[in-house]
């Protein structure tokens, strides 16, 4: 738990969020500033700063994050496809320093990203 981390606060129920899934390991909630009709964030409850901080011991957690991303996409009805994004570090566009997987869908995505 990082006291100043907004996603730690959400994980502890100390900051409200539109939660769509939670278990002991993970939480999924709606992004405050959605980039599409569906925009979910999948986070570990435990504070991890970014993808760059994960090690071999986190293989199961990483698998859970990605499998949950696909599962919530199914629940959202995103059968035609969706975008998963993990921004890492300042140059990667990360603005919240707690690992999260974006799941964005409900519109046509384009490539390359900005
Ligand atoms: P990043 O830019 O770090 O990849 O993504 C952070 C995301 O978190 C952004 O899409 C932003 O809209 C979202 N966000 C930031 N603060 C909050 C918050 O307090 N609640 C929710 N639900 N989303 C947030
Ligand atoms: Zn945190």
PDB file of C-alpha atoms and ligand atoms in Angstrom:
ATOM      1  CA  UNK A   1       0.000   0.000   0.000  1.00  0.00           C
ATOM      2  CA  UNK A   2       1.400   3.358  -1.112  1.00  0.00           C
ATOM      3  CA  UNK A   3      -0.531   6.036   0.799  1.00  0.00           C
ATOM      4  CA  UNK A   4      -0.431   8.535  -2.072  1.00  0.00           C
ATOM      5  CA  UNK A   5      -1.369   6.009  -4.777  1.00  0.00           C
ATOM      6  CA  UNK A   6      -4.909   6.459  -6.143  1.00  0.00           C
ATOM      7  CA  UNK A   7      -5.159   2.846  -7.295  1.00  0.00           C
ATOM      8  CA  UNK A   8      -4.079   1.582  -3.851  1.00  0.00           C
ATOM      9  CA  UNK A   9      -6.875   3.731  -2.401  1.00  0.00           C
ATOM     10  CA  UNK A  10      -9.370   2.211  -4.860  1.00  0.00           C
ATOM     11  CA  UNK A  11      -8.067  -1.301  -4.058  1.00  0.00           C
ATOM     12  CA  UNK A  12      -8.636  -0.642  -0.341  1.00  0.00           C
ATOM     13  CA  UNK A  13     -12.125   0.779  -0.934  1.00  0.00           C
ATOM     14  CA  UNK A  14     -11.024   4.206   0.298  1.00  0.00           C
ATOM     15  CA  UNK A  15     -11.727   5.900  -3.042  1.00  0.00           C
ATOM     16  CA  UNK A  16     -14.899   5.093  -4.986  1.00  0.00           C
ATOM     17  CA  UNK A  17     -14.726   3.413  -8.373  1.00  0.00           C
ATOM     18  CA  UNK A  18     -17.145   1.626 -10.690  1.00  0.00           C
ATOM     19  CA  UNK A  19     -15.871  -1.856  -9.900  1.00  0.00           C
ATOM     20  CA  UNK A  20     -16.790  -4.651 -12.295  1.00  0.00           C
ATOM     21  CA  UNK A  21     -14.687  -7.457 -10.764  1.00  0.00           C
ATOM     22  CA  UNK A  22     -12.634  -8.098  -7.639  1.00  0.00           C
ATOM     23  CA  UNK A  23     -10.971 -10.980  -5.895  1.00  0.00           C
ATOM     24  CA  UNK A  24      -8.064 -11.302  -3.458  1.00  0.00           C
ATOM     25  CA  UNK A  25      -5.484 -10.635  -6.149  1.00  0.00           C
ATOM     26  CA  UNK A  26      -7.054  -8.259  -8.698  1.00  0.00           C
ATOM     27  CA  UNK A  27      -9.577  -5.493  -9.240  1.00  0.00           C
ATOM     28  CA  UNK A  28     -11.235  -4.262 -12.426  1.00  0.00           C
ATOM     29  CA  UNK A  29     -12.961  -0.886 -12.570  1.00  0.00           C
ATOM     30  CA  UNK A  30     -14.055   1.680 -15.156  1.00  0.00           C
ATOM     31  CA  UNK A  31     -11.609   4.382 -16.198  1.00  0.00           C
ATOM     32  CA  UNK A  32     -12.597   7.875 -15.005  1.00  0.00           C
ATOM     33  CA  UNK A  33     -11.841   9.330 -18.445  1.00  0.00           C
ATOM     34  CA  UNK A  34     -12.891   6.614 -20.910  1.00  0.00           C
ATOM     35  CA  UNK A  35     -11.225   6.448 -24.323  1.00  0.00           C
ATOM     36  CA  UNK A  36     -14.051   4.378 -25.796  1.00  0.00           C
ATOM     37  CA  UNK A  37     -17.548   3.052 -25.017  1.00  0.00           C
ATOM     38  CA  UNK A  38     -15.842   0.468 -22.776  1.00  0.00           C
ATOM     39  CA  UNK A  39     -12.674   1.353 -20.884  1.00  0.00           C
ATOM     40  CA  UNK A  40     -11.665  -0.833 -17.968  1.00  0.00           C
ATOM     41  CA  UNK A  41      -8.522  -0.956 -15.843  1.00  0.00           C
ATOM     42  CA  UNK A  42      -7.253  -4.272 -14.478  1.00  0.00           C
ATOM     43  CA  UNK A  43      -4.948  -3.830 -11.476  1.00  0.00           C
ATOM     44  CA  UNK A  44      -3.195  -5.996  -8.909  1.00  0.00           C
ATOM     45  CA  UNK A  45      -4.394  -5.143  -5.383  1.00  0.00           C
ATOM     46  CA  UNK A  46      -0.771  -5.165  -4.244  1.00  0.00           C
ATOM     47  CA  UNK A  47       1.161  -2.019  -5.131  1.00  0.00           C
ATOM     48  CA  UNK A  48       3.493  -2.626  -8.075  1.00  0.00           C
ATOM     49  CA  UNK A  49       4.831   0.524  -9.716  1.00  0.00           C
ATOM     50  CA  UNK A  50       4.895  -0.681 -13.303  1.00  0.00           C
ATOM     51  CA  UNK A  51       5.459  -3.607 -15.646  1.00  0.00           C
ATOM     52  CA  UNK A  52       9.187  -2.830 -15.437  1.00  0.00           C
ATOM     53  CA  UNK A  53       9.177  -3.790 -11.740  1.00  0.00           C
ATOM     54  CA  UNK A  54       7.884  -7.330 -12.247  1.00  0.00           C
ATOM     55  CA  UNK A  55      10.176 -10.316 -11.863  1.00  0.00           C
ATOM     56  CA  UNK A  56      10.062 -14.076 -12.464  1.00  0.00           C
ATOM     57  CA  UNK A  57       8.178 -14.493  -9.193  1.00  0.00           C
ATOM     58  CA  UNK A  58       5.278 -12.499 -10.687  1.00  0.00           C
ATOM     59  CA  UNK A  59       4.559 -14.858 -13.608  1.00  0.00           C
ATOM     60  CA  UNK A  60       1.269 -16.043 -12.102  1.00  0.00           C
ATOM     61  CA  UNK A  61       0.133 -12.507 -11.315  1.00  0.00           C
ATOM     62  CA  UNK A  62       0.903 -11.358 -14.849  1.00  0.00           C
ATOM     63  CA  UNK A  63      -1.009 -14.328 -16.238  1.00  0.00           C
ATOM     64  CA  UNK A  64      -3.980 -13.498 -14.000  1.00  0.00           C
ATOM     65  CA  UNK A  65      -3.972  -9.854 -15.139  1.00  0.00           C
ATOM     66  CA  UNK A  66      -4.038 -10.729 -18.840  1.00  0.00           C
ATOM     67  CA  UNK A  67      -6.559 -13.572 -18.515  1.00  0.00           C
ATOM     68  CA  UNK A  68      -8.826 -11.283 -16.474  1.00  0.00           C
ATOM     69  CA  UNK A  69      -8.481  -8.590 -19.153  1.00  0.00           C
ATOM     70  CA  UNK A  70      -9.789 -11.051 -21.754  1.00  0.00           C
ATOM     71  CA  UNK A  71     -12.564 -12.223 -19.418  1.00  0.00           C
ATOM     72  CA  UNK A  72     -13.889  -8.735 -18.656  1.00  0.00           C
ATOM     73  CA  UNK A  73     -13.722  -7.914 -22.372  1.00  0.00           C
ATOM     74  CA  UNK A  74     -16.005 -10.926 -22.940  1.00  0.00           C
ATOM     75  CA  UNK A  75     -18.339  -9.709 -20.186  1.00  0.00           C
ATOM     76  CA  UNK A  76     -18.461  -6.261 -21.825  1.00  0.00           C
ATOM     77  CA  UNK A  77     -19.542  -7.912 -25.065  1.00  0.00           C
ATOM     78  CA  UNK A  78     -16.409  -6.937 -26.963  1.00  0.00           C
ATOM     79  CA  UNK A  79     -16.601  -9.961 -29.272  1.00  0.00           C
ATOM     80  CA  UNK A  80     -15.452  -7.892 -32.265  1.00  0.00           C
ATOM     81  CA  UNK A  81     -12.203  -7.029 -30.520  1.00  0.00           C
ATOM     82  CA  UNK A  82     -10.602  -4.701 -28.018  1.00  0.00           C
ATOM     83  CA  UNK A  83      -7.306  -2.997 -27.248  1.00  0.00           C
ATOM     84  CA  UNK A  84      -5.135  -3.932 -24.256  1.00  0.00           C
ATOM     85  CA  UNK A  85      -2.481  -1.387 -23.254  1.00  0.00           C
ATOM     86  CA  UNK A  86       0.130  -1.226 -20.494  1.00  0.00           C
ATOM     87  CA  UNK A  87       1.842   2.157 -20.398  1.00  0.00           C
ATOM     88  CA  UNK A  88       5.214   2.025 -18.627  1.00  0.00           C
ATOM     89  CA  UNK A  89       7.167   5.009 -17.316  1.00  0.00           C
ATOM     90  CA  UNK A  90       7.042   8.662 -18.349  1.00  0.00           C
ATOM     91  CA  UNK A  91       7.988   8.064 -21.975  1.00  0.00           C
ATOM     92  CA  UNK A  92       5.521   5.184 -22.150  1.00  0.00           C
ATOM     93  CA  UNK A  93       2.739   7.577 -21.169  1.00  0.00           C
ATOM     94  CA  UNK A  94       2.150   6.134 -17.678  1.00  0.00           C
ATOM     95  CA  UNK A  95       0.423   8.699 -15.455  1.00  0.00           C
ATOM     96  CA  UNK A  96      -0.599   6.506 -12.487  1.00  0.00           C
ATOM     97  CA  UNK A  97       2.327   4.681 -10.871  1.00  0.00           C
ATOM     98  CA  UNK A  98       0.490   1.445 -10.036  1.00  0.00           C
ATOM     99  CA  UNK A  99       0.551  -1.314 -12.647  1.00  0.00           C
ATOM    100  CA  UNK A 100      -2.650  -1.447 -14.706  1.00  0.00           C
ATOM    101  CA  UNK A 101      -3.847  -3.016 -17.936  1.00  0.00           C
ATOM    102  CA  UNK A 102      -6.206  -0.890 -20.002  1.00  0.00           C
ATOM    103  CA  UNK A 103      -9.000  -2.734 -21.821  1.00  0.00           C
ATOM    104  CA  UNK A 104     -10.604  -0.423 -24.365  1.00  0.00           C
ATOM    105  CA  UNK A 105     -13.330  -1.350 -26.842  1.00  0.00           C
ATOM    106  CA  UNK A 106     -16.647  -0.633 -28.453  1.00  0.00           C
ATOM    107  CA  UNK A 107     -15.169   1.349 -31.335  1.00  0.00           C
ATOM    108  CA  UNK A 108     -12.678   0.775 -34.150  1.00  0.00           C
ATOM    109  CA  UNK A 109      -9.095   1.147 -32.911  1.00  0.00           C
ATOM    110  CA  UNK A 110      -6.347   2.580 -35.079  1.00  0.00           C
ATOM    111  CA  UNK A 111      -2.630   1.915 -35.347  1.00  0.00           C
ATOM    112  CA  UNK A 112      -0.040   3.297 -34.699  1.00  0.00           C
ATOM    113  CA  UNK A 113      -0.949   4.754 -31.302  1.00  0.00           C
ATOM    114  CA  UNK A 114      -0.011   8.349 -30.538  1.00  0.00           C
TER     115      UNK A 114
HETATM  116  P1  LIG B   1      -1.960   5.610 -17.565  1.00  0.00           P
HETATM  117  O1  LIG B   1      -1.930   6.958 -18.229  1.00  0.00           O
HETATM  118  O2  LIG B   1      -1.133   5.597 -16.312  1.00  0.00           O
HETATM  119  O3  LIG B   1      -1.677   4.453 -18.473  1.00  0.00           O
HETATM  120  O4  LIG B   1      -3.463   5.381 -17.157  1.00  0.00           O
HETATM  121  C1  LIG B   1      -4.033   5.903 -16.001  1.00  0.00           C
HETATM  122  C2  LIG B   1      -5.527   5.880 -16.205  1.00  0.00           C
HETATM  123  O5  LIG B   1      -6.142   6.008 -14.955  1.00  0.00           O
HETATM  124  C3  LIG B   1      -6.048   7.022 -17.082  1.00  0.00           C
HETATM  125  O6  LIG B   1      -6.748   6.472 -18.188  1.00  0.00           O
HETATM  126  C4  LIG B   1      -6.957   7.810 -16.144  1.00  0.00           C
HETATM  127  O7  LIG B   1      -8.109   8.279 -16.790  1.00  0.00           O
HETATM  128  C5  LIG B   1      -7.295   6.793 -15.071  1.00  0.00           C
HETATM  129  N1  LIG B   1      -7.515   7.351 -13.740  1.00  0.00           N
HETATM  130  C6  LIG B   1      -6.726   8.251 -13.099  1.00  0.00           C
HETATM  131  N2  LIG B   1      -7.210   8.505 -11.863  1.00  0.00           N
HETATM  132  C7  LIG B   1      -8.323   7.723 -11.734  1.00  0.00           C
HETATM  133  C8  LIG B   1      -9.264   7.535 -10.668  1.00  0.00           C
HETATM  134  O8  LIG B   1      -9.176   8.126  -9.584  1.00  0.00           O
HETATM  135  N3  LIG B   1     -10.283   6.663 -10.912  1.00  0.00           N
HETATM  136  C9  LIG B   1     -10.406   5.978 -12.089  1.00  0.00           C
HETATM  137  N4  LIG B   1     -11.443   5.139 -12.210  1.00  0.00           N
HETATM  138  N5  LIG B   1      -9.536   6.133 -13.100  1.00  0.00           N
HETATM  139  C10 LIG B   1      -8.514   6.993 -12.929  1.00  0.00           C
HETATM  140 ZN1  LIG B   2      -0.639   1.589  -5.638  1.00  0.00          ZN
END
